[in-house]
XYZ file of C-alpha atoms in Angstrom:
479
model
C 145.033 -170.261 -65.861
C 147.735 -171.821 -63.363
C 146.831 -169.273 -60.624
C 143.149 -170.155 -61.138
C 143.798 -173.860 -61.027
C 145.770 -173.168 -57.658
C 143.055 -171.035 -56.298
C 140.543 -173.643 -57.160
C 141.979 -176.275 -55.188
C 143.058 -174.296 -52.600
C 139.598 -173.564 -52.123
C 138.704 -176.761 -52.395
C 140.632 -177.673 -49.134
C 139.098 -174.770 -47.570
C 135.766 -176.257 -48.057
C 136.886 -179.440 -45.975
C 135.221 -179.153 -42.453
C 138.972 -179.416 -40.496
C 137.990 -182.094 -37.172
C 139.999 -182.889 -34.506
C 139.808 -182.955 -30.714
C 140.346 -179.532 -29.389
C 143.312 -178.962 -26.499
C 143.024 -175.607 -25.971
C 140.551 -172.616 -25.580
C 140.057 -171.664 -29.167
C 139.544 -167.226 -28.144
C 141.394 -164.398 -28.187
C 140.974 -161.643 -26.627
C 140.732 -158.920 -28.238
C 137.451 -159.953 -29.268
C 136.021 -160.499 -25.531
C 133.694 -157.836 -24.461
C 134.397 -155.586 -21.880
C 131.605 -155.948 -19.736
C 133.204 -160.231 -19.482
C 136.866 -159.407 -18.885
C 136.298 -159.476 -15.084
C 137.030 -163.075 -14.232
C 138.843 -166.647 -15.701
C 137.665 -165.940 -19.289
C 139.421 -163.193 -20.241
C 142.669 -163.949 -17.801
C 142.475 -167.530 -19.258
C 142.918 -165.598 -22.968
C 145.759 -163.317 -21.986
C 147.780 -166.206 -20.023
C 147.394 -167.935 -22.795
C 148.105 -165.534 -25.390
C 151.285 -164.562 -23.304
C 152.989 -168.401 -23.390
C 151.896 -168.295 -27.016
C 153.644 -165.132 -27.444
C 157.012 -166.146 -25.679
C 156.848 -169.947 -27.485
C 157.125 -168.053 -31.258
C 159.641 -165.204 -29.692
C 156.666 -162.328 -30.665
C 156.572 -158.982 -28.984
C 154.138 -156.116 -29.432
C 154.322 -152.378 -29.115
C 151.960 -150.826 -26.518
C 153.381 -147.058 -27.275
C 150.006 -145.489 -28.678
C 150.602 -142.640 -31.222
C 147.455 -140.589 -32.030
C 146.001 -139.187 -35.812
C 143.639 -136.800 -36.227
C 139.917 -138.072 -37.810
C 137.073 -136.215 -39.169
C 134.281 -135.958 -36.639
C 131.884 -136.541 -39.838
C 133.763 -137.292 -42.901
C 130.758 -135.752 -44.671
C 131.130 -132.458 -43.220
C 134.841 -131.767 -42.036
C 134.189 -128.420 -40.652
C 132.979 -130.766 -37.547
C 136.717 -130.863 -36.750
C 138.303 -133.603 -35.367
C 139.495 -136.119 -33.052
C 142.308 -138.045 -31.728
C 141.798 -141.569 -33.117
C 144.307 -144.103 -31.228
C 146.946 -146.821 -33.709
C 149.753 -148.868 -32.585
C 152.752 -149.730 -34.968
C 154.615 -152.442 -35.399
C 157.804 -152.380 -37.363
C 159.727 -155.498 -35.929
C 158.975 -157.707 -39.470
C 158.883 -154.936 -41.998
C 161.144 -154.737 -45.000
C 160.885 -150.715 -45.020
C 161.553 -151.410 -49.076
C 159.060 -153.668 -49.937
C 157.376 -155.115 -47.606
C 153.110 -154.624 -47.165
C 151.312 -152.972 -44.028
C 148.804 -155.209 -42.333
C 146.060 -153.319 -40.454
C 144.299 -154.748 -37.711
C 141.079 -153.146 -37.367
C 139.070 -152.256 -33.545
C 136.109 -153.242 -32.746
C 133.688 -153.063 -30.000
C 136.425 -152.578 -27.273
C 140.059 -150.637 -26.728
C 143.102 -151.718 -28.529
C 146.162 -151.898 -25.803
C 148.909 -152.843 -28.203
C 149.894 -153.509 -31.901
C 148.567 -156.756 -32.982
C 150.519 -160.325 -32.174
C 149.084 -163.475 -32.346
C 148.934 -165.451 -36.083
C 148.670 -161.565 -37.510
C 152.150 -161.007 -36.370
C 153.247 -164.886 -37.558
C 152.066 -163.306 -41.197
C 153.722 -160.594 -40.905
C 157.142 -162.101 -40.232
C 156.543 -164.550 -42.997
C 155.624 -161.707 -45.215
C 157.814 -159.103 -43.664
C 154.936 -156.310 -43.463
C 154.146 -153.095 -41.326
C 151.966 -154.090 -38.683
C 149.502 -151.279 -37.288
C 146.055 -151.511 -34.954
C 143.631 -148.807 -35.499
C 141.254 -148.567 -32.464
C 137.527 -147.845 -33.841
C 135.664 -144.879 -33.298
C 133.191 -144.391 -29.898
C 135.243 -147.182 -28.028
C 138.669 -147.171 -25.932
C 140.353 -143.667 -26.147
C 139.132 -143.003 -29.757
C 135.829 -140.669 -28.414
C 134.703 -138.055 -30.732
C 132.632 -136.139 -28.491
C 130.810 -137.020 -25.315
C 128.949 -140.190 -25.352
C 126.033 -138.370 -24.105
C 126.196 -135.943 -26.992
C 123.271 -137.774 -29.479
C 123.916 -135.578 -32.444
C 127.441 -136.682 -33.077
C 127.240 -140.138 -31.814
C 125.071 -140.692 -35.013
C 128.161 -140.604 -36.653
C 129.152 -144.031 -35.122
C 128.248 -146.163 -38.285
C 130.035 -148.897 -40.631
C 130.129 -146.229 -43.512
C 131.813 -144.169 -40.948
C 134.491 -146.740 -39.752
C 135.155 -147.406 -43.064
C 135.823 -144.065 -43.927
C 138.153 -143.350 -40.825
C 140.473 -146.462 -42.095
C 140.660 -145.405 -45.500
C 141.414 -141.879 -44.298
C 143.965 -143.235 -41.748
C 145.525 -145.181 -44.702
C 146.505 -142.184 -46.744
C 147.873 -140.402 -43.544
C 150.080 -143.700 -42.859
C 150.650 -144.043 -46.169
C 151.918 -140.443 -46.955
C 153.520 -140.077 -43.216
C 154.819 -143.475 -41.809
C 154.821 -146.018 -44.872
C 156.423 -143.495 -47.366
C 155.919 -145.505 -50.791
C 153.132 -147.121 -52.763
C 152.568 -150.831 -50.665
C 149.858 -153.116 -50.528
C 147.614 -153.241 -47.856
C 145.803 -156.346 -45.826
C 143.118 -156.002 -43.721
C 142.909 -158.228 -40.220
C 139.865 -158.027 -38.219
C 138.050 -161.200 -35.726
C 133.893 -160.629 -35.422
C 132.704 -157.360 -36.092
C 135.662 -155.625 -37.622
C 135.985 -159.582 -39.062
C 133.457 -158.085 -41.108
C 135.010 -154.504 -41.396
C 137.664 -156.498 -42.751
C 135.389 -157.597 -45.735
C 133.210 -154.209 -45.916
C 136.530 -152.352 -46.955
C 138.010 -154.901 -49.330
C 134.271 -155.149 -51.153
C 134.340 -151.294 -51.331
C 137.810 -150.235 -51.394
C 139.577 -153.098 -53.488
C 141.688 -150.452 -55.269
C 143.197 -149.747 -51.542
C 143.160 -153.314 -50.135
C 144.329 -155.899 -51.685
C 143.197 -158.546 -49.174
C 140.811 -159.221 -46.300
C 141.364 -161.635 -43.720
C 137.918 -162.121 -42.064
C 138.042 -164.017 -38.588
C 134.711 -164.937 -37.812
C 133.132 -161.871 -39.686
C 129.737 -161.277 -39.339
C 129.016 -159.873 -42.455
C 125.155 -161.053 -42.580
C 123.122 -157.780 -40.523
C 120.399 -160.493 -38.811
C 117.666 -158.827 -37.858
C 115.592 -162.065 -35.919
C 119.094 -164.274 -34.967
C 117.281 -167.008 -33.912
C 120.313 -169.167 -35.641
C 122.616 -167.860 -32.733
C 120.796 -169.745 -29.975
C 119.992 -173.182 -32.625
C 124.219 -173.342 -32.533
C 124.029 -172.769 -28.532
C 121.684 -175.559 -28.172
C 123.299 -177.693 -30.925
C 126.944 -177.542 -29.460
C 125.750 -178.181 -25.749
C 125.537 -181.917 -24.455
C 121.432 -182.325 -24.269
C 122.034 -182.357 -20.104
C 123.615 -179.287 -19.954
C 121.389 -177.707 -22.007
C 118.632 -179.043 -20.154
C 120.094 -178.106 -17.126
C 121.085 -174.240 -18.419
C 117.206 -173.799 -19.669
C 116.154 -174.980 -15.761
C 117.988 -172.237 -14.605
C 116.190 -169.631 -16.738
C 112.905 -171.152 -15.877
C 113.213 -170.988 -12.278
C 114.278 -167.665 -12.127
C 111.875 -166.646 -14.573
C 109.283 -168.423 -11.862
C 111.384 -166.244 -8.899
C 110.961 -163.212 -10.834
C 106.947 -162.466 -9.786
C 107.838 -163.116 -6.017
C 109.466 -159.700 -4.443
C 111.237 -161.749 -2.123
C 112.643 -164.420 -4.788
C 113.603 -161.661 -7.609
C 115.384 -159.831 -4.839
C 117.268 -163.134 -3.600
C 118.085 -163.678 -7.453
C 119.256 -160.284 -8.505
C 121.350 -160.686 -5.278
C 123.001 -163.473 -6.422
C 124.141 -161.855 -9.848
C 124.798 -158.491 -7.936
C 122.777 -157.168 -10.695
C 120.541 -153.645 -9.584
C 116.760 -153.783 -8.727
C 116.209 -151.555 -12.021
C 116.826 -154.173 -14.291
C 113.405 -155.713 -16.466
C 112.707 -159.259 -16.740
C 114.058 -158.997 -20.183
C 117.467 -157.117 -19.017
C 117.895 -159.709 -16.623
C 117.493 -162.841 -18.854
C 119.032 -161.217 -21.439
C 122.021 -161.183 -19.028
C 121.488 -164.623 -18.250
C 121.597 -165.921 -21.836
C 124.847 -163.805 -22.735
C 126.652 -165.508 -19.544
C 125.518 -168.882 -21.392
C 126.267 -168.130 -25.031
C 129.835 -166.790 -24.220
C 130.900 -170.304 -22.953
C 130.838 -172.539 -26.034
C 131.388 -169.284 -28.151
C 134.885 -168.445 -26.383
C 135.677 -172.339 -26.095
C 134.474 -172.458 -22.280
C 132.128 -175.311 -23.243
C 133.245 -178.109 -21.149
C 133.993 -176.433 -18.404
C 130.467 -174.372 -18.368
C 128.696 -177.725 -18.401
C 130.992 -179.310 -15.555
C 130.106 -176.648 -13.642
C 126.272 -177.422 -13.898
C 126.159 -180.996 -13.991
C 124.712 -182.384 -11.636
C 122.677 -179.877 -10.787
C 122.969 -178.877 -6.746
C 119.645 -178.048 -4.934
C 120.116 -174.316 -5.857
C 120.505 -174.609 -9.570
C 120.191 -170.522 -9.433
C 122.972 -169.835 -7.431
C 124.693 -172.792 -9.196
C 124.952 -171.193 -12.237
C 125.527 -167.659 -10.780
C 128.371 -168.276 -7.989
C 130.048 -171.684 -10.403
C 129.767 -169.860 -14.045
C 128.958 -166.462 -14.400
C 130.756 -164.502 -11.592
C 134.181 -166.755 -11.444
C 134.224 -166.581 -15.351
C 133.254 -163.054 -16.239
C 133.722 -161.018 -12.798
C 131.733 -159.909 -10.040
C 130.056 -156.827 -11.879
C 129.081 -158.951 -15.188
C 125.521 -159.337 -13.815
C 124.968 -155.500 -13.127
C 126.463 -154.486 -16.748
C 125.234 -151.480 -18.559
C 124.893 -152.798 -21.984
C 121.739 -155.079 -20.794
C 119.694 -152.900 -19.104
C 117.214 -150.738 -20.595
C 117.314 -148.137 -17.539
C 121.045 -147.640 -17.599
C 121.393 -147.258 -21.368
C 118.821 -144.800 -21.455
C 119.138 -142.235 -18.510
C 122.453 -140.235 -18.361
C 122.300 -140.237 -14.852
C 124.071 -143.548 -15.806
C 126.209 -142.421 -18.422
C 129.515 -142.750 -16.414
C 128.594 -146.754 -17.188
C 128.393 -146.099 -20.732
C 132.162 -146.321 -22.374
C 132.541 -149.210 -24.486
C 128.907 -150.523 -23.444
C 126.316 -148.489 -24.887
C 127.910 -147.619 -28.128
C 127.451 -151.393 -29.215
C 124.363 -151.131 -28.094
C 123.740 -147.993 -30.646
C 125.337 -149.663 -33.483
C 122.931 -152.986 -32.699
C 119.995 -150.564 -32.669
C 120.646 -148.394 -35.558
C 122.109 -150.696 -38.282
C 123.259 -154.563 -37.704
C 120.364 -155.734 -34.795
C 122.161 -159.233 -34.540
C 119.044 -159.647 -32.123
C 119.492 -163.101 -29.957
C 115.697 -163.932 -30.145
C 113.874 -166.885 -28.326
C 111.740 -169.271 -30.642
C 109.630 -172.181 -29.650
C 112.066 -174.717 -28.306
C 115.370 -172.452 -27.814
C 116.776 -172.063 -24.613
C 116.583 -168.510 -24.106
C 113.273 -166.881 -22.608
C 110.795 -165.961 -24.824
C 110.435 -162.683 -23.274
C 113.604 -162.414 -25.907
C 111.907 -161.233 -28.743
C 112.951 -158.710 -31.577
C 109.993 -156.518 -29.874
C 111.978 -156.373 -26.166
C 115.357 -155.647 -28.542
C 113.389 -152.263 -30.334
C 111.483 -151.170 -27.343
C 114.931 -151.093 -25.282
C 116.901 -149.545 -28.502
C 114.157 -146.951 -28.835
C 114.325 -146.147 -25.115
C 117.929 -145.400 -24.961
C 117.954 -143.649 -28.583
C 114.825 -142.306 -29.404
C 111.232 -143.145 -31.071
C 112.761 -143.425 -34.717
C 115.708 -145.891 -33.696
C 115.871 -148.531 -36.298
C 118.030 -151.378 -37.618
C 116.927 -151.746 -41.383
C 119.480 -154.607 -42.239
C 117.587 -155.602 -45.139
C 118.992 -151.999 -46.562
C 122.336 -152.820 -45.313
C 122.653 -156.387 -46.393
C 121.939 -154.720 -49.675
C 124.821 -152.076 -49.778
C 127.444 -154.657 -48.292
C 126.298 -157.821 -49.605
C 124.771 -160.056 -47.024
C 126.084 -163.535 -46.235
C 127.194 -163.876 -49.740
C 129.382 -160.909 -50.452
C 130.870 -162.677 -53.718
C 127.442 -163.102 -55.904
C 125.689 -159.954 -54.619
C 129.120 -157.813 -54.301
C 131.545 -158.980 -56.384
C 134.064 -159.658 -53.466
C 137.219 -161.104 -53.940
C 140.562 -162.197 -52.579
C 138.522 -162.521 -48.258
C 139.353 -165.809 -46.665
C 136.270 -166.222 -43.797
C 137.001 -168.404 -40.921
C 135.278 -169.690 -38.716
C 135.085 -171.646 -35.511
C 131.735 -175.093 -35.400
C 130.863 -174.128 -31.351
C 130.998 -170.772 -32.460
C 127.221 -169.199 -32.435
C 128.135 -166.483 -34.688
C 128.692 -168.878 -37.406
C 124.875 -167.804 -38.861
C 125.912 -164.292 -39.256
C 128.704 -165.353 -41.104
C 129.838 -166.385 -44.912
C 129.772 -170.222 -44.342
C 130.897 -171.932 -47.099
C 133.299 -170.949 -49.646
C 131.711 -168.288 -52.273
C 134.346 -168.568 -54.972
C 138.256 -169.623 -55.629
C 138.700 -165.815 -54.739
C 136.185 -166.290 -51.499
C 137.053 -169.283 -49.411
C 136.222 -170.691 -46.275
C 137.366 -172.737 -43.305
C 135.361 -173.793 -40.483
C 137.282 -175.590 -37.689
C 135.458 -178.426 -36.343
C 136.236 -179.469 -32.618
C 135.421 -179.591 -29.553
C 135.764 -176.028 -27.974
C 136.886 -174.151 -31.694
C 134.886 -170.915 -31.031
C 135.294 -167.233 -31.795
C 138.296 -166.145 -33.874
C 140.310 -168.952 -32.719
C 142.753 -168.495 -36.026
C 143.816 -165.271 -34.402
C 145.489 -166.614 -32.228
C 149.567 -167.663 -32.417
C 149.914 -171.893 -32.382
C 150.603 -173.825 -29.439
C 151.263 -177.558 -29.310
C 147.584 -177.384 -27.440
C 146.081 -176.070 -30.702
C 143.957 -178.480 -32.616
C 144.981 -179.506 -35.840
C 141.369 -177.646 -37.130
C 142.975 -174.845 -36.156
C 146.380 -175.108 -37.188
C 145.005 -175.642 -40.903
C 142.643 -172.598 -41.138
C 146.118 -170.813 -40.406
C 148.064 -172.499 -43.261
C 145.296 -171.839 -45.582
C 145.633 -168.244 -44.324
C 148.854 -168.011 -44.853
C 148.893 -169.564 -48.054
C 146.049 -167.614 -49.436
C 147.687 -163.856 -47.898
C 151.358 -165.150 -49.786
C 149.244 -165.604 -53.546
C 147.111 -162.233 -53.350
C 150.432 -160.308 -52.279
C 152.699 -162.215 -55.131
């Protein structure tokens, strides 16, 4: 009854929407795509990350070790692969301390994890490992133009290679019966959840950073936040910019001055290119770039185009941004291409063939309505075949949806989440139960798995909260 009456009001003060005025980029970036790491965004991150990282005396390990995975856990005669983890064992009381495991996502892990997961682990004096997901980084199991086996790259799949890897570790490297967290920011933010709702006997908690746990099919919530968050002249001035090049794109000589600009190739579609176009947009307020995307196009100059292409996009994700891979529908689906393909197009296939998360126009949004869940399938079923479907009704109902607690029983997950964030309508966003809370920091520029990240005196006081109530909540489910 007194842990119960704790929980409860615990969760109570999770509920609270934190607010204060935001210092600091609120990112980290881990959970920055590849295809945006090219310019100020991602450097901004790891600059930051680093003076974090030296104010709290943290180090990481960046010695990989490799553990061979089951191709297809259903059939093992598949053989194997070398799946890539990082350890950790600065904090750990070998005698009884837990093992945290930070789960990949959508990208390569470089390191063991720092940040607030390595704060946690001092204060609870655990194992810290990374585990670098299937089909992305060095973690291949067979060629990525090899169809067959990349239809192996699935949720059920990932799930499986962590709770394999966990009875390796803890057999080989942990050596005694421990309990186990799970860390993961956006999509393994969800893994995170996923393997606490269907391994609880392994897991003991979940901490789920922006975790979109909710398989959208038509997202049309993701560009409401977009247009929500922005000042109303910025986003005025952002939707000119798609509507003049959208104008540019049926003259030759315009769409060739435009795709120019973006150094994007002449085989990108309409819908590629404004699909590019809308990601360079969204990725501002989501990584806490807000304000500074929207100084950059106000006023607008007499060239709002290459205003928002030589100001924004190239300066803050990198010259080859506008050319990526993982938008067009010609490079994803001709091999001829396929040397543009690592850690691009197997998002793409996990988009296509279970979660969709599609970024759809509607009337009003910013985005183009050539954005429609019809442009998402036709490109998905170009690159992967006729049959290439996301059913996320049938997922939702195997991993519970945006309320994991009522529809899966879930318990001890704490969801976070960031208010300029766009993924916040893929996500759990209120608290579920005393066993399921959540935090949303409220500011100005608190975006994508901001609690990730280690404390500065620049870091709002939003912030800073979610992180005690993490802490808090990660010290009662490991009493």
């Amino acid at each position: 009854a007194e842990e119960h009456t704790r929980l409860t009001k615990m969760a109570a003060t999770a509920a609270v929407l934190l607010t204060l005025a935001c210092a600091a980029h609120a990112m980290y970036s881990d959970t920055i795509p590849v295809r945006a790491r090219g310019g100020l965004l991602y450097k901004t991150a790891v600059a930051e990350e680093k003076a974090a990282h030296l104010l709290h005396g943290l180090t990481t390990n960046s010695t990989p070790n490799y553990f061979q995975q089951f191709i297809n856990h259903s059939d093992p005669s598949r053989g194997t692969f070398n799946q890539k983890y990082y350890l950790d064992y600065t904090y750990w009381d070998v005698a009884s301390g837990p093992v945290f495991i930070y789960i990949g996502g959508e990208g390569p892990l470089g390191s063991s994890p720092g940040g607030y997961a390595a704060i946690v682990a001092q204060q609870q004096k655990a194992l810290l490992i990374a585990l670098e997901h299937r089909y992305y980084g060095e973690s291949i199991p067979a060629p990525l133009t090899d169809a067959q086996t990349l239809r192996t790259l699935s949720v059920e799949s990932a799930i499986s290679d962590i709770v394999t890897f966990m009875g390796f570790a803890s057999a080989s490297i942990v050596g005694r019966p421990a309990k186990w967290v799970s860390i993961g920011g956006s999509y393994p933010g969800a893994l995170s959840a996923w393997l606490r709702i269907r391994h609880p006997e392994l897991v003991v908690a979940s901490w789920s950073s922006s975790g979109v746990v909710d398989a959208v099919f038509n997202f049309t919530a993701f560009d409401e936040q977009i247009k929500f968050e922005l000042p109303p002249q910025c986003a005025a001035n952002i939707k000119a910019v798609y509507d003049l090049v959208e104008k540019a794109w049926d003259q030759p000589d315009q769409r060739a001055r435009v795709l120019g600009l973006f150094n994007t190739p002449s085989y990108f579609t309409k819908g590629d290119f404004m699909w590019m176009l809308a990601d360079s947009a969204a990725m501002g307020p989501q990584y806490g770039f807000k304000t500074a995307m929207c100084e950059t196009m106000t006023p607008l100059s007499g060239d709002p185009i290459a205003q928002f292409a030589q100001n924004w996009t190239i300066p803050h994700y990198g010259a080859d941004f506008g050319g990526s891979c993982y938008y067009s529908t010609v490079c994803l689906s001709d091999p001829s291409y396929s040397s543009q393909w690592p850690n691009q197009r197997p998002w793409v296939y996990q988009c296509c063939s279970e979660l969709a998360y599609w970024q759809i126009s509607y009337p009003g949004s910013l985005r183009s309505s050539v954005l429609t869940a019809d442009y998402f399938t036709a490109q998905c079923q170009s690159a992967f075949g006729p049959d290439t479907f996301a059913n996320t009704t049938g997922f939702n109902d195997i991993y519970g949806g945006n309320n994991p607690a009522a529809n899966k029983n879930a318990t001890n997950v704490i969801a976070l989440n960031g208010s300029d964030d766009p993924w916040q309508g893929a996500c759990v966003q209120q608290t579920l139960a005393a066993t399921y809370p959540e935090a949303t920091a409220a500011c100005d520029g608190c975006g994508h798995c901001g609690d990730l990240r280690a404390p500065t005196n620049a870091t709002s006081f939003a912030v800073r909260s979610q992180q005690q109530l993490i802490s808090e909540y990660l010290a009662l489910w490991l009493a």
